[in-house]
C-alpha cells in the first residue's frame, strides 16, 4: 500500500529559530530542529492518572525530553500554534489509544497532524492500545468515518478514517498482551532510547535528590572549559557517588563528540586482564571501534597518549582506588585533548589531592524529606508513607542516616509487611550501633527465609561476584542449595543485582556486609570460618595445616609467575569443602587429601600433567582448569555424572580432548587457545546434553570426528581461529539445535551445502560470511549459483534473492547444489530455469528432479499416480528451458508433450 498523504486542516507553522538542546538523531532532519524527543498523544480522561503518568515519569527519568499533551490544557476548539510547533518539532510520537480516544476531537486533530508528520518527514509513530485493541480501533473508524471514506464525501472524516486505520496497523504495544504494566513501560522506554540512539546512562527507578546534588558540579564544569578539567566525587560506599556521576554525564554527554564511562574500576582492576580490558574499553569508546587490541599495560598507556591527545572527550573513571589506575588510563592532564573533562569517583580523598583535581564534590546523604520519599518509594511504591506507617517510617529513615543504599534495601525488605513485623525490625535496629553500616544492611540478610538463601548470598559475596548467573546457578544447585529460586529471592530483596551480560553483582557495602558476617563467626581463628578469601588468612591456614571441617569455600589467587607451594595435607581436615579456587597455586603431596564434596574446582595454572586418580571428582559440577600444565586430562576415563562445565582453555600442552564416554551430563565444553590440541575424541558424540562447544584458536586442530555432527543438542559451535580445519561436513545439518556457528579465520573454503537447510541457525560466521542467517543465506546460495561471482562486492544486497527471483541459470557442474538447497521450493515467483546439460539422458533425469523438487511429487517415471497433481500445478505456465542448443530445446518440448498426453 502506498504511503497515504495527510493534509492538515490548517497550515503548520514553521518551527521556531531558537536552538534546542543538542540531541543526537539518526534521522536526516538536523538535530537542532527537534524541540522534543517524544510527544505523547492520549485521552486524559482514560489514562492521565495511570498509564500515561507512569510512562511520562519513566521517559523523563532517563532524560528523554517529553511533551505531555492534555486536551484540557487547550483553549478553544482548534490546536494552537505552540501545540502545532510541538508536534512538528517532536522526533517521535507515542499515541495512546483508549476507550474514549476517538470521542475527543482534540485527540483526532493531533493524530492527523502526527500522521502528516510521519508521511512527510518520516517521524516515528508508536501506538499503545490501552483497554482497546487494534482491531477495535479499525472497527470504530469504519463505523464513525467509513461512510465518508467510501462515498468520498466529508474530507475531514476521510482523513480521520485513514489516520485511525493506518495508525492501528503500526507496530506498537497491545496492553492486553502484557500482564505487567511496569515492565511494559520499561520496554517502551528501551525502544524509544534505541530509536533515538541515546547516549544517556540509566538512572535508578526513583532518582530522589540526584539532580540537586549534581547541579553544583555541572555548573562548575560548564564555566571551566579551558584546558583539561579534573573533578573528583568523594564519599563513603553506598552514598551515591557513581549515580551522581551518571547524572553529570547525562547532562554533559551531548556537548562532547567523544565519551566514555568506565565503571567499577577497582573491581575490574583486580582481574587477570582487568587493566588491559579497561584500556581497551576507553580506546574503543573514544575512537568508536571495537577492533582495539592492547597487548600490555605499558603499550596501552602509550596508545592512549598517542590517540587521545587531540580528542576533546568526557571521561568518567568510576571507583578509583589507586594512583596507578588513573595513570594507566589517563596518564596526566596532558594525555587527553584540551577542553576535556575527567570525572573521578573514589572513597579516598587523599587520592584526589595527589592527582591535583580542580574541584572536589563531597557526596552528601539525603536530607530527612528526601530520605522519607526514597524510602517510601521502595516500601510502599508511593512518594509518602501509607496511613498508619508514618511514625514507623520516620524511625527507619532516621536510622539509615541518609544513606541511599540502606534506604533502598530496608524499604524493599519492609515492602508489604505487617506493622508487627515492622516493629520487630525496628526493635532489632535499636541494638545495632548507628555507625556500623554493615550491621544496618545485615537486617536484610537476617530476613532471608532459610539457610539456603543465606548460603547463596554468602557464596556470591565471597566467590561469585562478576560470574555468569547460569554458571553460578549450576554450581550452587550441585551443592543442594536450589539456586534457581534462591538467586531470584536475593534479587527481589535487593541483595543481588543482574548486571550486563547476565553477570551477578552487588554493591560494595552489601559484599562487605556479607564477608563481615563470615568473619564475625570466628574473628580470631579464621580456620573456624565457613569461607576463606582473605589472602593472609588462607596462607596461615594452609601453612599451619589448621584447616577444619567448618570451611566450605576457599579462594587463593597468586600471580602467574608465583612459585609459592603448599602441601596437600593442608586440605585434609576440610571435609566439607565444596568451593575451591586456586589461581597459580602449587600443591604437592597426596591429592586424596582434598574434600570429596567439591562442586566447583577453579584451578588456573593446574601444575600436574594429568589429574591424579585419587583426586576425588565425582561431585564436581564445574571444572575450570585454564592455563593448566595438563598433557592429558585423565589417564583413564572418569565417571563424573554431575559434571556440566569443563573449561580447559589455554592449556598449551594438551594434545587431545579427554574421553567423554563417562561424562553424560556435560553441557559446556570450552577449550579455547589449546594450541597443541590436534585430536577430538570420537566419544564426543556420546554427549547428548552438550549445549556449547568452543575450540576457538586451537591452531593445531585439523579434523573433527564425524560423531560431533550427531550432537543434536548443541546450540553454539565455535571454531574461529582453527586455521588448519579445512572442511565442515555436510552432516552438520544433523545438529538440529544449532543456533550459532562461529568459524571465521579457519581453513574452510566452502560453506557446506546442507547448512542452508538448518531451521534453527540464527547467526553464522564462516568463509567471510557473517551475520544473521536470514541475511547471509541468500548471499551464500547466490555464490553457489554464480561460480564466477566470488567477490562479496558482487553479491546482491540482502533480499536480492528473495521471493521476487524469477529467472535462474545453472550449469551442469552446479546441479547438485540446486537440489541440496531449498531455493526451488522457497521462491514462489520462479518462472524460468535454464540448465545446461551434457546429454539427453542427463536432461531427462534433471527434468524429473526439478519437478520432484518443485512439486514434491516423488516422481520416478512420468506415468505415476501423482501425474494429475503435477498437471494441475504445471498449468501455472512454469517454463523450463534446458540448455541453449536447439536440439536440447526440442527434446524438452517433446518430453513435455509426451508427459501431458499420458495425463489425459
PDB file of C-alpha atoms in Angstrom, residues 587 591 603 606-615 617 623 625 628-636 638 648 653-654:
ATOM      1  CA  UNK A 587      50.131 -28.116  45.682  1.00  0.00           C
ATOM      2  CA  UNK A 591      45.627 -35.267  46.323  1.00  0.00           C
ATOM      3  CA  UNK A 603      42.370 -24.069  39.370  1.00  0.00           C
ATOM      4  CA  UNK A 606      46.944 -26.540  37.441  1.00  0.00           C
ATOM      5  CA  UNK A 607      50.522 -27.794  37.971  1.00  0.00           C
ATOM      6  CA  UNK A 608      50.327 -31.503  37.072  1.00  0.00           C
ATOM      7  CA  UNK A 609      50.403 -33.262  33.696  1.00  0.00           C
ATOM      8  CA  UNK A 610      47.192 -35.180  34.411  1.00  0.00           C
ATOM      9  CA  UNK A 611      44.538 -35.330  37.113  1.00  0.00           C
ATOM     10  CA  UNK A 612      45.566 -37.795  39.847  1.00  0.00           C
ATOM     11  CA  UNK A 613      43.275 -40.799  40.067  1.00  0.00           C
ATOM     12  CA  UNK A 614      42.987 -40.415  43.839  1.00  0.00           C
ATOM     13  CA  UNK A 615      41.725 -36.828  43.469  1.00  0.00           C
ATOM     14  CA  UNK A 617      35.993 -35.545  41.499  1.00  0.00           C
ATOM     15  CA  UNK A 623      35.893 -27.896  36.436  1.00  0.00           C
ATOM     16  CA  UNK A 625      41.481 -25.632  34.608  1.00  0.00           C
ATOM     17  CA  UNK A 628      46.956 -25.727  33.080  1.00  0.00           C
ATOM     18  CA  UNK A 629      50.065 -27.867  32.514  1.00  0.00           C
ATOM     19  CA  UNK A 630      47.941 -30.834  31.517  1.00  0.00           C
ATOM     20  CA  UNK A 631      49.118 -33.039  28.665  1.00  0.00           C
ATOM     21  CA  UNK A 632      46.289 -35.464  29.322  1.00  0.00           C
ATOM     22  CA  UNK A 633      43.226 -34.732  31.440  1.00  0.00           C
ATOM     23  CA  UNK A 634      42.717 -38.237  32.849  1.00  0.00           C
ATOM     24  CA  UNK A 635      44.798 -41.359  32.331  1.00  0.00           C
ATOM     25  CA  UNK A 636      41.601 -43.370  32.373  1.00  0.00           C
ATOM     26  CA  UNK A 638      36.335 -40.879  34.870  1.00  0.00           C
ATOM     27  CA  UNK A 648      40.462 -26.367  29.699  1.00  0.00           C
ATOM     28  CA  UNK A 653      50.437 -28.840  26.328  1.00  0.00           C
ATOM     29  CA  UNK A 654      47.116 -30.597  25.909  1.00  0.00           C
TER      30      UNK A 654
END
